[in-house]
mmCIF file of C-alpha atoms in Angstrom:
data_model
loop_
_atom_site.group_PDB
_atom_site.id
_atom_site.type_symbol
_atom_site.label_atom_id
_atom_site.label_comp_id
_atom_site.label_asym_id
_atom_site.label_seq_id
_atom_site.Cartn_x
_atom_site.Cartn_y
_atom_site.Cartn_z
ATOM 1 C CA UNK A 109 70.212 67.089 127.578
ATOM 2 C CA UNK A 110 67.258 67.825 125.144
ATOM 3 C CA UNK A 111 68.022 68.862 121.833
ATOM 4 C CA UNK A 112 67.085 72.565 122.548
ATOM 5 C CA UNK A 113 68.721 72.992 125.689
ATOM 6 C CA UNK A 114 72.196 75.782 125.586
ATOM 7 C CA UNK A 115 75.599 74.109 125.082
ATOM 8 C CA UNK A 116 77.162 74.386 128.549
ATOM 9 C CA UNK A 117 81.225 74.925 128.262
ATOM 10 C CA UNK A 118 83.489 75.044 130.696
ATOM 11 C CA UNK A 119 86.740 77.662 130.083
ATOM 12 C CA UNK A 120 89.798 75.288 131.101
ATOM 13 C CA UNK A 121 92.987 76.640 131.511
ATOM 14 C CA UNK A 122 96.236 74.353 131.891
ATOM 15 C CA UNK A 123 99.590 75.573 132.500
ATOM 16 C CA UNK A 124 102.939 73.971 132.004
ATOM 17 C CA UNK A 125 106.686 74.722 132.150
ATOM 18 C CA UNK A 126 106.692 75.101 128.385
ATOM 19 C CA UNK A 127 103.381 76.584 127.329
ATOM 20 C CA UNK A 128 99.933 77.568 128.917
ATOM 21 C CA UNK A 129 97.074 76.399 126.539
ATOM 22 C CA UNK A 130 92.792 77.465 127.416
ATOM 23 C CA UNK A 131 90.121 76.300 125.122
ATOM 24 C CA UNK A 132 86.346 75.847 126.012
ATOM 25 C CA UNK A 133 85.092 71.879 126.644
ATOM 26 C CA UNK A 134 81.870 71.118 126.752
ATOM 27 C CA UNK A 135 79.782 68.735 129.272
ATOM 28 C CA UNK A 136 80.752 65.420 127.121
ATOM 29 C CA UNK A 137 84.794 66.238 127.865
ATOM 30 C CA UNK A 138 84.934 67.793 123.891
ATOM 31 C CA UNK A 139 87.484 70.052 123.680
ATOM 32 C CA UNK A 140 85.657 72.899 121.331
ATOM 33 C CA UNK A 141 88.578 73.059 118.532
ATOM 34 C CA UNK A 142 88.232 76.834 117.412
ATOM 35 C CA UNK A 143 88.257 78.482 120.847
ATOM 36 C CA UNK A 144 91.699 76.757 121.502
ATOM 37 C CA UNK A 145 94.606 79.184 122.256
ATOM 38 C CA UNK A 146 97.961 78.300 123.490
ATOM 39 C CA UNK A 147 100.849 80.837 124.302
ATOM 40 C CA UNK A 148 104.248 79.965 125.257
ATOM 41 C CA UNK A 149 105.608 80.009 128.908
ATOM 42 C CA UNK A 150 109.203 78.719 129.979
ATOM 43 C CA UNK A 151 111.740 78.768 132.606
ATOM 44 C CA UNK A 152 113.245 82.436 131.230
ATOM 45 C CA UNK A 153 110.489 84.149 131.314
ATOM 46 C CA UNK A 154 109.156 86.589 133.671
ATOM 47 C CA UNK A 155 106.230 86.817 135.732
ATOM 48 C CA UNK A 156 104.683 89.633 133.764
ATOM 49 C CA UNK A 157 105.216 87.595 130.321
ATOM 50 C CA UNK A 158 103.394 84.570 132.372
ATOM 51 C CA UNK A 159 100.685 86.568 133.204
ATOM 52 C CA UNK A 160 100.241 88.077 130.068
ATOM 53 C CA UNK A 161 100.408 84.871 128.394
ATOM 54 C CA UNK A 162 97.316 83.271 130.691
ATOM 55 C CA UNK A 163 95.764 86.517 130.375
ATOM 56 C CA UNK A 164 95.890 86.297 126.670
ATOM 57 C CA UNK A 165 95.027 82.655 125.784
ATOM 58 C CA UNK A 166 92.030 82.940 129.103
ATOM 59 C CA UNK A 167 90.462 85.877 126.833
ATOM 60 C CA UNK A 168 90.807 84.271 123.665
ATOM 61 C CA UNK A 169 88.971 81.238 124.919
ATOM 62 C CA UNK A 170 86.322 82.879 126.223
ATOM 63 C CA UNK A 171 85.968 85.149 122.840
ATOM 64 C CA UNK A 172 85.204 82.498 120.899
ATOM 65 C CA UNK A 173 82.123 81.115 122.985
ATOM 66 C CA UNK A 174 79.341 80.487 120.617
ATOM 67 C CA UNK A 175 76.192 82.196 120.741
ATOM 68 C CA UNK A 176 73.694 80.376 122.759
ATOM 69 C CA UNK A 177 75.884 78.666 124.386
ATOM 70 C CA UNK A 178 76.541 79.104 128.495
ATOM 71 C CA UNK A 179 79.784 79.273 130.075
ATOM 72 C CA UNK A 180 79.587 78.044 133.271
ATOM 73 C CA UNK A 181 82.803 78.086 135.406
ATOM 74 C CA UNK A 182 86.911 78.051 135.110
ATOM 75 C CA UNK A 183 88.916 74.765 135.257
ATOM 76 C CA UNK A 184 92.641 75.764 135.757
ATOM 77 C CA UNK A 185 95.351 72.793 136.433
ATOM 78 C CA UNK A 186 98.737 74.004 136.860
ATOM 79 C CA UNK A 187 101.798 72.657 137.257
ATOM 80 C CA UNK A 188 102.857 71.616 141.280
ATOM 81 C CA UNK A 189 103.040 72.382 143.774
ATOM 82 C CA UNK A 190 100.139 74.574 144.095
ATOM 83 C CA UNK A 191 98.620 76.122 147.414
ATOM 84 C CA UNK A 192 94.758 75.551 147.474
ATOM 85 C CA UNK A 193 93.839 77.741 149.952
ATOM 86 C CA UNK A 194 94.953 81.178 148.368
ATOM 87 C CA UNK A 195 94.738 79.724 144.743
ATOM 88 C CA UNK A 196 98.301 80.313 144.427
ATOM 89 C CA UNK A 197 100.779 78.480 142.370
ATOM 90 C CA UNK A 198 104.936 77.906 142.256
ATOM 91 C CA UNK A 199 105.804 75.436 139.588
ATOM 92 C CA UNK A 200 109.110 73.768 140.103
ATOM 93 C CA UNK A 201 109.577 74.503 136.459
ATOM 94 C CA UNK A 202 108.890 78.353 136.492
ATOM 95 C CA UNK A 203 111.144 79.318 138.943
ATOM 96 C CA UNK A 204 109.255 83.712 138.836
ATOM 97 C CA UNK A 205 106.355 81.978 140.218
ATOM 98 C CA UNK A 206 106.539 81.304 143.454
ATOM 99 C CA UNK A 207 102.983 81.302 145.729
ATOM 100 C CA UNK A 208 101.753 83.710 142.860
ATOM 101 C CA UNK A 209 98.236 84.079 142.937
ATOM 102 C CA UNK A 210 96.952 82.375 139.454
ATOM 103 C CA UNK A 211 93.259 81.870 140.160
ATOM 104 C CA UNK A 212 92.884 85.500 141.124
ATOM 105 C CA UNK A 213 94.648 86.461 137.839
ATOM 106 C CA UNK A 214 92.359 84.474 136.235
ATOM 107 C CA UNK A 215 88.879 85.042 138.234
ATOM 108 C CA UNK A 216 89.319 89.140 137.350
ATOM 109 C CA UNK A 217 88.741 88.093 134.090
ATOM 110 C CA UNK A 218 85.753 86.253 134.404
ATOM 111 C CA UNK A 219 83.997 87.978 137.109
ATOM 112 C CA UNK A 220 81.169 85.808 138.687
ATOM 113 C CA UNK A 221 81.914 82.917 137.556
ATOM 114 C CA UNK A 222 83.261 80.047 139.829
ATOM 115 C CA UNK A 223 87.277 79.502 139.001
ATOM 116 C CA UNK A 224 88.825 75.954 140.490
ATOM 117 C CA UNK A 225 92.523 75.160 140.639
ATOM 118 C CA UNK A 226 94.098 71.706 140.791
ATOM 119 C CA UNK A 227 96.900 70.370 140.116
ATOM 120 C CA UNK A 228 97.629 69.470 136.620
ATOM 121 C CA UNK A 229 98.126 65.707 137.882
ATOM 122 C CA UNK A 230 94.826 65.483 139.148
ATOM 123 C CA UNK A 231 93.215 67.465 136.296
ATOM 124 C CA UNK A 232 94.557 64.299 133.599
ATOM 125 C CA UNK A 233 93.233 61.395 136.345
ATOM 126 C CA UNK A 234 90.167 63.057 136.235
ATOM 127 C CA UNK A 235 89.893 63.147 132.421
ATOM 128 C CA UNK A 236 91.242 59.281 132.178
ATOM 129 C CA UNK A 237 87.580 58.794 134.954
ATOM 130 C CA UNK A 238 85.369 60.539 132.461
ATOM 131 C CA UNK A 239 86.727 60.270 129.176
ATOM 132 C CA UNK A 240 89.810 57.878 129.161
ATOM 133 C CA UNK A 241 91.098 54.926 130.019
ATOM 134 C CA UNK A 242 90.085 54.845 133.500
ATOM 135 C CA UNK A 243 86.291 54.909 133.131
ATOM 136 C CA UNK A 244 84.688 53.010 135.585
ATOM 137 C CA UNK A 245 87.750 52.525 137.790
ATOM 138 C CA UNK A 246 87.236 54.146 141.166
ATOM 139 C CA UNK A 247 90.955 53.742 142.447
ATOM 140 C CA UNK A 248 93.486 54.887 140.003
ATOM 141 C CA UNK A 249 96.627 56.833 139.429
ATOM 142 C CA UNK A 250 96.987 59.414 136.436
ATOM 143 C CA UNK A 251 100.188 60.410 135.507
ATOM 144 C CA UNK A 252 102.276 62.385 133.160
ATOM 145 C CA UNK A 253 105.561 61.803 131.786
ATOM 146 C CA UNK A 254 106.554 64.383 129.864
ATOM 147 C CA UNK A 255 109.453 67.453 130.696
ATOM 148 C CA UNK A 256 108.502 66.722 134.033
ATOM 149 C CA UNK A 257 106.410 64.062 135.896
ATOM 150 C CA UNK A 258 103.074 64.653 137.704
ATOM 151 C CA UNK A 259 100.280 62.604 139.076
ATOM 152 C CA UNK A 260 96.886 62.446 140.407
ATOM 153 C CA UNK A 261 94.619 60.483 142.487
ATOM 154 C CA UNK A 262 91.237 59.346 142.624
ATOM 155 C CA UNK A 263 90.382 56.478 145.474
ATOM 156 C CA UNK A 264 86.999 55.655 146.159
ATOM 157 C CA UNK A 265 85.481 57.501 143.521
ATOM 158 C CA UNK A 266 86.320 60.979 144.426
ATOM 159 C CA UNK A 267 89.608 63.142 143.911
ATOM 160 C CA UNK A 268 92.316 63.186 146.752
ATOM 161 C CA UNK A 269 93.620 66.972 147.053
ATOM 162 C CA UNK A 270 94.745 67.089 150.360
ATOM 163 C CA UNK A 271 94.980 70.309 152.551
ATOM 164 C CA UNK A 272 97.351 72.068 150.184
ATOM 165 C CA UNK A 273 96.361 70.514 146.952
ATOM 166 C CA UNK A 274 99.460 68.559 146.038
ATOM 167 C CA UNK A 275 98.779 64.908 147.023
ATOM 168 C CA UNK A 276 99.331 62.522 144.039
ATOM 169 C CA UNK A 277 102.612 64.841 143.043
ATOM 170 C CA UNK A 278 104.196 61.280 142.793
ATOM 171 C CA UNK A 279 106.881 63.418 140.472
ATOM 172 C CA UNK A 280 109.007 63.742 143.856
ATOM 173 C CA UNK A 281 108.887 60.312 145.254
ATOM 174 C CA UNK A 282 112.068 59.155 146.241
ATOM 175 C CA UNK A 283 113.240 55.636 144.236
ATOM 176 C CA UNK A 284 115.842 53.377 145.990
ATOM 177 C CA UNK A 285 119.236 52.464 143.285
ATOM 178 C CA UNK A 286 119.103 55.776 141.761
ATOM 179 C CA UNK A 287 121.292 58.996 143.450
ATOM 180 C CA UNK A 288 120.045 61.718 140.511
ATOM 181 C CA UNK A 289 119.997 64.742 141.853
ATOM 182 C CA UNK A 290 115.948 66.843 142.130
ATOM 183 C CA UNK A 291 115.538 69.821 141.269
ATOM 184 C CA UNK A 292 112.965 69.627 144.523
ATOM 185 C CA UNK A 293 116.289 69.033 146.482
ATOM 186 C CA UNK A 294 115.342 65.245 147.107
ATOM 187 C CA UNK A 295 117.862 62.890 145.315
ATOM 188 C CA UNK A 296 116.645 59.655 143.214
ATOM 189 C CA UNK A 297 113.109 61.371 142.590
ATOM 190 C CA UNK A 298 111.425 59.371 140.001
ATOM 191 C CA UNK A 299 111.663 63.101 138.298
ATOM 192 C CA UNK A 300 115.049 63.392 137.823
ATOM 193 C CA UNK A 301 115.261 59.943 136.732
ATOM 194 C CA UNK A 302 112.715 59.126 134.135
ATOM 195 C CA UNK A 303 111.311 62.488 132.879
ATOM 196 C CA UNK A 304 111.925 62.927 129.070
ATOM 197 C CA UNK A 305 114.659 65.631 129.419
ATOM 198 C CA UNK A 306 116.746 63.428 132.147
ATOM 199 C CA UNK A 307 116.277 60.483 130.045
ATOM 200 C CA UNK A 308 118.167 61.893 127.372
ATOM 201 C CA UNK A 309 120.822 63.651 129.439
ATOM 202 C CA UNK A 310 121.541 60.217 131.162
ATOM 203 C CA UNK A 311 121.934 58.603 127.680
ATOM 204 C CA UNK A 312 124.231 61.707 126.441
ATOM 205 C CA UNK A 313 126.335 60.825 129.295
ATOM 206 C CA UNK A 314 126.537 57.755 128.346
ATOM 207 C CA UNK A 315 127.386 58.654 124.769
ATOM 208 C CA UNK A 316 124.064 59.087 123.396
ATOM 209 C CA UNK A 317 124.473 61.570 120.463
ATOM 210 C CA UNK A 318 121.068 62.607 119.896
ATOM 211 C CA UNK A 319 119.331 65.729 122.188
ATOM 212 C CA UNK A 320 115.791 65.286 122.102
ATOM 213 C CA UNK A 321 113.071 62.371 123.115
ATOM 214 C CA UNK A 322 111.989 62.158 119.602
ATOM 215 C CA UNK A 323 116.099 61.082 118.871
ATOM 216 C CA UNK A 324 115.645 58.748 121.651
ATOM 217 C CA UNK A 325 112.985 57.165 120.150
ATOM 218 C CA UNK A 326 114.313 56.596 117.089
ATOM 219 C CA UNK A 327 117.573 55.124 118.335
ATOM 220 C CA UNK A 328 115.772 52.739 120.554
ATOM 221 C CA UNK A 329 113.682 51.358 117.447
ATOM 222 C CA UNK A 330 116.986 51.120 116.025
ATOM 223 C CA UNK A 331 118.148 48.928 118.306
ATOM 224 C CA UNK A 332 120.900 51.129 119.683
ATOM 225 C CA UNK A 333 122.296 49.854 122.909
ATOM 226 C CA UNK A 334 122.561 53.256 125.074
ATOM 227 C CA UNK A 335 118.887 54.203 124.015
ATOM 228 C CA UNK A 336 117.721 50.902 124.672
ATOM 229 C CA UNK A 337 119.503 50.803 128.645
ATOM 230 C CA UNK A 338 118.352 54.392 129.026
ATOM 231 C CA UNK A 339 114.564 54.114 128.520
ATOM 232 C CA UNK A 340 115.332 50.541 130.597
ATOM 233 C CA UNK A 341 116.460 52.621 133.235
ATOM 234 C CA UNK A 342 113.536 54.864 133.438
ATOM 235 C CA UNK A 343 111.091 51.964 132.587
ATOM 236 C CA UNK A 344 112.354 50.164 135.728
ATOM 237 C CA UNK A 345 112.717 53.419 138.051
ATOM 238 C CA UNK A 346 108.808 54.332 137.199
ATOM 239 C CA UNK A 347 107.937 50.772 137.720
ATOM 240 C CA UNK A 348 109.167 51.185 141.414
ATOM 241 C CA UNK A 349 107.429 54.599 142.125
ATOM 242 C CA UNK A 350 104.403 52.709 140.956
ATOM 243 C CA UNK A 351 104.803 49.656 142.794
ATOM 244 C CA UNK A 352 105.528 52.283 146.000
ATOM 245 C CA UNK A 353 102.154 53.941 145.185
ATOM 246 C CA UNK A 354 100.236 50.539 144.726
ATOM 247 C CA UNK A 355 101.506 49.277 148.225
ATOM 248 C CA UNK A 356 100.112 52.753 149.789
ATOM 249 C CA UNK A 357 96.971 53.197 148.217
ATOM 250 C CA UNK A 358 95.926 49.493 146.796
ATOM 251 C CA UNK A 359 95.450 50.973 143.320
ATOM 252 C CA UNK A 360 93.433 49.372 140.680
ATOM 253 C CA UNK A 361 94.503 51.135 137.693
ATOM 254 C CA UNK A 362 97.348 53.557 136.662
ATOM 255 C CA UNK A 363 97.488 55.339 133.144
ATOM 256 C CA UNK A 364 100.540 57.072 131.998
ATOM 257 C CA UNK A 365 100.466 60.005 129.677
ATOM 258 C CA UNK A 366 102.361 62.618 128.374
ATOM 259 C CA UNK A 367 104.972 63.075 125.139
ATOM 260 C CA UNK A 368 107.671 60.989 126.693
ATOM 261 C CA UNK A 369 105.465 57.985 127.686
ATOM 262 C CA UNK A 370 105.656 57.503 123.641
ATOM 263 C CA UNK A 371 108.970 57.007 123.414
ATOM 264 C CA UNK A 372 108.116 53.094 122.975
ATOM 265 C CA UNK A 373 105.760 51.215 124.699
ATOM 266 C CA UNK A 374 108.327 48.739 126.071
ATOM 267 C CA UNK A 375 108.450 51.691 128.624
ATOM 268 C CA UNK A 376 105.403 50.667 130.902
ATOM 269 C CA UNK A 377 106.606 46.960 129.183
ATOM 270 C CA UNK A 378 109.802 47.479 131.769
ATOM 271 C CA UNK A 379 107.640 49.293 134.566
ATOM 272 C CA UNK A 380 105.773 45.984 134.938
ATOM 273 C CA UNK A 381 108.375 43.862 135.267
ATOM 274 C CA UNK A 382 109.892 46.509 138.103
ATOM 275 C CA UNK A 383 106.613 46.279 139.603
ATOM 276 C CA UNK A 384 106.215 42.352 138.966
ATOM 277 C CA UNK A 385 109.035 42.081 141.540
ATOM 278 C CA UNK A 386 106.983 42.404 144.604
ATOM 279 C CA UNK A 387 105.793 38.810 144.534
ATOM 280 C CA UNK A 388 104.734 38.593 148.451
ATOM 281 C CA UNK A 389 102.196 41.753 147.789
ATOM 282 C CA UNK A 390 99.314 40.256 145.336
ATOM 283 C CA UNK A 391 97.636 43.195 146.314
ATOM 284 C CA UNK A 392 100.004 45.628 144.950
ATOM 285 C CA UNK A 393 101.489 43.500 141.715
ATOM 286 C CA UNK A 394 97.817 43.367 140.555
ATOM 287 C CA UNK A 395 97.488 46.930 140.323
ATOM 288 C CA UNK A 396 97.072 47.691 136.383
ATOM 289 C CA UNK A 397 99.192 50.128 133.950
ATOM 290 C CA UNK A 398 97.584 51.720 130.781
ATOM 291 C CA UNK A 399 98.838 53.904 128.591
ATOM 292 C CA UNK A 400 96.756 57.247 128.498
ATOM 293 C CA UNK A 401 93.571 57.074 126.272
ATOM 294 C CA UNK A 402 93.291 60.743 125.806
ATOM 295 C CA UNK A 403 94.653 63.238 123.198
ATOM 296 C CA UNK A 404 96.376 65.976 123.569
ATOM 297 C CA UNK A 405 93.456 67.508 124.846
ATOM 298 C CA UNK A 406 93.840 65.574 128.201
ATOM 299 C CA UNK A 407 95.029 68.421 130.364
ATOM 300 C CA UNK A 408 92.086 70.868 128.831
ATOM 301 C CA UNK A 409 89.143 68.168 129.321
ATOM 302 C CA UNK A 410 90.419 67.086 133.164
ATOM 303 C CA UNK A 411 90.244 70.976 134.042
ATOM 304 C CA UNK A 412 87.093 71.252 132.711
ATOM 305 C CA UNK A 413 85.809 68.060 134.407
ATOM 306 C CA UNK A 414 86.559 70.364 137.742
ATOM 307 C CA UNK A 415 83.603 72.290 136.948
ATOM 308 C CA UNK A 416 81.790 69.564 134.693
ATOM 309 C CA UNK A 417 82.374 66.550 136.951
ATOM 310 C CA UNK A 418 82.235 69.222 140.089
ATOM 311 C CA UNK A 419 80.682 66.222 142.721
ATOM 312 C CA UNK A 420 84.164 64.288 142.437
ATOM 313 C CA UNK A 421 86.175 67.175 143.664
ATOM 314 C CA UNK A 422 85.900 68.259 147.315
#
């Protein structure tokens, strides 16, 4: 891009149980600090107050363009599942939204513009490919571990959406030794085992005092023994939904991401050694895991990369 040429942004948009965030990024995956606008979501809250909230945060963004510059498209990534046909979303985490149609909500505000949805999964794999720890890597795994747990995929150098859009929602895959209950209705879903939130209610049961990741972490550099068996637990439950994944795909490369993948990084420490255990499948055992190379701006820049990195998305 010559020095005179327009700054060409993308408006991403990335929505999550606990807040919905939009900013502009521009064609190097740089999040443009001063457009970025984040509103709160949450389980409680109604469908109206969602809307408003992406309606709010989507015209914000967009306000802030700077002069010169062209915006070019929409990147949303939403929490799953998602339905890629009608651009409709229901989150498992807000329960008002179910099949509710997000891009249109989103497209009336930027009228002829092109809008693409993803899942939010796929939206951080394809900012690790650009941007993050997965550059140059053709076959890899994104995923987030956070108040929930999502994934992405990207084999053979392109995305993998599948017909409804929710392939990669390795969230809901089923882990064998575990019988906590999903919120999907599925029981021993990597979810409900090793999310941030279940983390710390399996350690409260357990006699954990503390109620938040953050107190997890502390009491596992501490040394104390019910943090240190609970992020064991979801260390070694990951490591299996990983080492499931590898055998299916024949993954290269998986980066985790997301606020509760910092609890300590003996966390993908005990996912390796769960996925170590499948000595007669080189294939599999070989397959790397990363932590995420991206800021907090990973879910922003991997929406925008739907627009901005458009040839990788089918």
């Amino acid at each position: 891009m010559s020095s005179s040429a327009p700054s060409r942004f993308v408006l991403a948009v990335d929505v999550g149980g606990t807040k919905v965030d939009a900013a502009l990024v521009d064609d190097r995956g740089v999040v443009f600090g001063a457009s970025r606008h984040r509103a709160a979501t949450g389980a409680t809250a109604s469908s109206e107050r969602l809307a408003v909230a992406v309606e709010s945060v989507v015209t914000e963004a967009r306000a802030a363009l700077p002069v010169g510059a062209a915006l070019i498209g929409v990147g949303i990534g939403c929490a799953g599942p998602i339905h890629l046909r009608d651009g409709a979303v229901s989150p498992l985490n807000l329960p008002v939204w179910r099949e509710y149609p997000l891009k249109q909500l989103v497209a009336a505000l930027v009228p002829d513009l092109p809008v693409r949805l993803r899942m939010d999964g796929l939206c951080i794999t394809l900012a690790e490919h650009w941007v993050g720890a997965g550059q140059g890597v053709d076959n890899l795994m994104g995923m987030i571990v956070s108040t929930g747990i999502g994934g992405g995929l990207i084999l053979g150098g392109v995305t993998v959406s599948g017909p409804t859009g929710n392939a990669g929602h390795i969230g809901h895959i089923e882990v064998g030794g575990f019988s906590d209950a999903c919120a999907c209705g599925g029981v021993g879903c990597i979810e409900a085992i090793a999310s941030g939130p279940k983390t710390v209610a399996w350690a409260r049961r357990q006699g954990f005092s503390g109620e938040s990741g953050e107190d997890l972490a502390h009491a596992y550099a501490a040394a104390d023994p019910v943090a240190v068996a609970a992020v064991a637990r979801s260390g070694q439950a990951l490591g299996q939904a990983i080492a499931s994944a590898a055998t299916l795909l024949d993954l290269d490369l998986v980066t985790i991401g997301g606020g509760f993948s910092n609890v300590t990084g003996d966390l993908l420490v005990f996912a390796r050694e769960a996925i170590a255990q499948r000595v007669q499948f080189a294939y599999a055992t070989r397959v790397r895991v990363v932590p995420s190379a991206l800021s907090g701006d990973g879910p922003l820049i991997g929406a925008a990369a739907l627009i901005h990195r458009a040839e990788m998305v089918p």
